[in-house]
XYZ file of C-alpha atoms in Angstrom:
189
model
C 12.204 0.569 -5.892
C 11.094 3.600 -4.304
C 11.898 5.962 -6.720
C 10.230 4.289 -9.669
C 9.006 6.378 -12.787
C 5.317 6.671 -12.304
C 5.471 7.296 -8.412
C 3.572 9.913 -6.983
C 4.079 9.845 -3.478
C 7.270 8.148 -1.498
C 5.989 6.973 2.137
C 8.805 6.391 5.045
C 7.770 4.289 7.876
C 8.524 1.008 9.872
C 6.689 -1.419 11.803
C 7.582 -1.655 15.997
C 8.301 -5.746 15.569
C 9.687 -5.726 12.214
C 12.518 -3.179 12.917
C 15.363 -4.008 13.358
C 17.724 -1.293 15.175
C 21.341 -2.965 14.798
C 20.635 -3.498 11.154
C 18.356 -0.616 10.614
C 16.454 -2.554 8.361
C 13.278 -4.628 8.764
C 13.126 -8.230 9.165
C 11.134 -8.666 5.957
C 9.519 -6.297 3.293
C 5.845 -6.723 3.313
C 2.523 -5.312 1.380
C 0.952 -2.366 2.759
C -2.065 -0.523 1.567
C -2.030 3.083 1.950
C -5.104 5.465 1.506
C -5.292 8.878 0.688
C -8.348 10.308 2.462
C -10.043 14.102 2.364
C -9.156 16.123 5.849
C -12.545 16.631 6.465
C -15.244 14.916 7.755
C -16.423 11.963 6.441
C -12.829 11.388 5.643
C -13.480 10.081 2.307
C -11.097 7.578 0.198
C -9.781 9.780 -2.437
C -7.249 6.752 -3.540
C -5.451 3.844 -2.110
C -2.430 1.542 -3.382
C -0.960 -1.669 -2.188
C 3.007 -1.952 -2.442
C 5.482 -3.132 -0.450
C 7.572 -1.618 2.387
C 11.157 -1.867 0.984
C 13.038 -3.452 4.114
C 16.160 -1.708 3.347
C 15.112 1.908 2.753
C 11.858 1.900 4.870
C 10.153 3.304 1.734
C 7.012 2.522 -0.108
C 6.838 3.555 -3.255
C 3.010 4.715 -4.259
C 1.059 5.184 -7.351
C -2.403 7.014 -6.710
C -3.714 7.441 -10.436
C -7.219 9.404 -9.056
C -5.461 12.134 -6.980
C -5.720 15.612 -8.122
C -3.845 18.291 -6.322
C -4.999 19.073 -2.897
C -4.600 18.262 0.643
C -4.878 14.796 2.468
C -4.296 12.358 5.622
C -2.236 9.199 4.666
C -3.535 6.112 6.485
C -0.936 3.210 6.358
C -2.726 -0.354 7.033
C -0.628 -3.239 7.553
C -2.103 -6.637 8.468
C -0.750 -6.647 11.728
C 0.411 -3.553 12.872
C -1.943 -0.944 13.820
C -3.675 1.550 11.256
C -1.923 4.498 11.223
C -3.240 8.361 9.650
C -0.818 11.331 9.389
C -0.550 14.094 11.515
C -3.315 16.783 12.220
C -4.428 18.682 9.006
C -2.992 16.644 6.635
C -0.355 17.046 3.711
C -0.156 18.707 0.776
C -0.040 17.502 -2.976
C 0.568 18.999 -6.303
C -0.571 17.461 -8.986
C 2.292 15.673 -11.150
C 4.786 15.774 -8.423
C 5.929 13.405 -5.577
C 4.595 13.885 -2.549
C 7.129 12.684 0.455
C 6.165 12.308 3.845
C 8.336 10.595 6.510
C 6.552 8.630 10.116
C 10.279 8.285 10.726
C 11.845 10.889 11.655
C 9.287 11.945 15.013
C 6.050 10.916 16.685
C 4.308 13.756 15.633
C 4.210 12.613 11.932
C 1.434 10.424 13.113
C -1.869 11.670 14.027
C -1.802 12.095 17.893
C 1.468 10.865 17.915
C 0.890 7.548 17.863
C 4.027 5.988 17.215
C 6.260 4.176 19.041
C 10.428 4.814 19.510
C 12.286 1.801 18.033
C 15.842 3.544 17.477
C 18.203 6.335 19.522
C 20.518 6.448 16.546
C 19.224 7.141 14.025
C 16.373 8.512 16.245
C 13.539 6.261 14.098
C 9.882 5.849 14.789
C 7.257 3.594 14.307
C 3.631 2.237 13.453
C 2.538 0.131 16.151
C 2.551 -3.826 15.680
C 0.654 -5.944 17.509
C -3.128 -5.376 16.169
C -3.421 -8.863 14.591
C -6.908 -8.893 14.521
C -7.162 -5.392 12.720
C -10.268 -4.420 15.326
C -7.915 -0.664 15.706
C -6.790 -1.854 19.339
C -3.917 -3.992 20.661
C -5.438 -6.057 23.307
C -6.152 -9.479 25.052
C -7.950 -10.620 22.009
C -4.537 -10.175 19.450
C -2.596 -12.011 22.087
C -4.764 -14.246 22.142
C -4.100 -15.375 18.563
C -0.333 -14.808 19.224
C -0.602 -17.356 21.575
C -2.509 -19.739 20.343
C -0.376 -19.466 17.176
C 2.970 -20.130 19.365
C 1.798 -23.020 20.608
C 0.906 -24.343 17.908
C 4.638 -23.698 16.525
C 3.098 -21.935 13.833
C 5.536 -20.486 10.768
C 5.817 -18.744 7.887
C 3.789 -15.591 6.471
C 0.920 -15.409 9.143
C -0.767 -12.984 10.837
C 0.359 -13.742 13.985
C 4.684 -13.096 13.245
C 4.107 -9.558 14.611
C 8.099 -9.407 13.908
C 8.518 -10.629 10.871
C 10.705 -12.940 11.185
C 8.528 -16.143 10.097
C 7.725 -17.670 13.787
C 5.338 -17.057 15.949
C 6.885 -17.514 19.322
C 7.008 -15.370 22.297
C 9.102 -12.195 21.194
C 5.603 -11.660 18.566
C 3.610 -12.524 22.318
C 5.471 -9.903 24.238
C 5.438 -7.383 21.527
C 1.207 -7.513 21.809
C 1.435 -7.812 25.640
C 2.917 -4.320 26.039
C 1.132 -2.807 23.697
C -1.973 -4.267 24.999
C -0.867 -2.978 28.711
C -0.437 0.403 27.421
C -3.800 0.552 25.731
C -2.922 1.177 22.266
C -5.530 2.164 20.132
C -6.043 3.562 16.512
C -6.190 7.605 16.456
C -7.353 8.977 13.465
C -9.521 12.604 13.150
């Protein structure tokens, strides 16, 4: 769970497709690695994890063992949603406690706010889905795969289920087409 012994940072967030508002849950948990980075240029790795996204509590639950105190971005990466780094100047961590940080709550959680508004109430955030292709924009080229993947009634735990819900049909297609008309890109520092 997300409040393991041994956890040194708790991580809110949701993904667009996999949210689902009247259950406020997500239509699956998934793995997620998430990087701690240095806030300034290059951005270095400092430490990363994989976990999962608990579906029920929008939570992942990190261990970084090589983080010292300091200050750093948090980049979520999905493999199908769109990467997404905290907000300008990054967050701070003290060595043997927990950091938490919440994309939930608003936009600007996210660098540049870049999140989209899945819920009124609770208002609720989240990272973009759609970037199937993991090239940092949602475009012609992820619907493209959507597509082809729909007609090909493909199921299961592919790429291409931008909602989670184990079929790749049109509601994953119509998810990357509006992303992809409102130009959706990666913003990071």
């Amino acid at each position: 769970t997300a409040d393991s012994s041994g956890v040194n940072a708790v991580i809110n967030f949701a993904i667009q497709g996999y949210y689902n508002p009247s259950t406020n849950r997500l239509n699956m948990e998934d793995t997620v690695r998430i990087y701690l980075r240095q806030i300034s240029l290059p951005y270095s790795i400092v430490d990363s994890t994989i976990t999962l996204l608990d579906s029920a509590l929008l939570k992942a639950a990190c261990v970084f063992p090589n983080v010292g105190t300091g200050t750093y971005y948090i980049q979520i990466k999905h493999r199908n949603a769109l990467e997404t780094w905290s907000k300008i100047g990054g967050q701070s961590y003290t060595s043997g406690s927990t950091l938490n940080f919440d994309f939930l709550q608003t936009a600007g959680n996210a660098f540049s706010g870049n999140q989209i508004q899945v819920d009124a109430s609770p208002v609720r955030f989240a990272i973009y889905g759609g970037d199937v292709n993991q090239d940092g924009f949602i475009d012609g080229s992820d619907g493209l795969l959507v597509d082809n993947d729909a007609a090909d009634f493909e199921s299961g735990y592919v790429t291409s289920d931008v909602d989670g819900n184990r079929f790749v049909d049109g509601s994953d297609a119509a998810i990357v087409d509006n992303n992809a008309f409102n130009f959706i890109s990666v913003a990071r520092p």
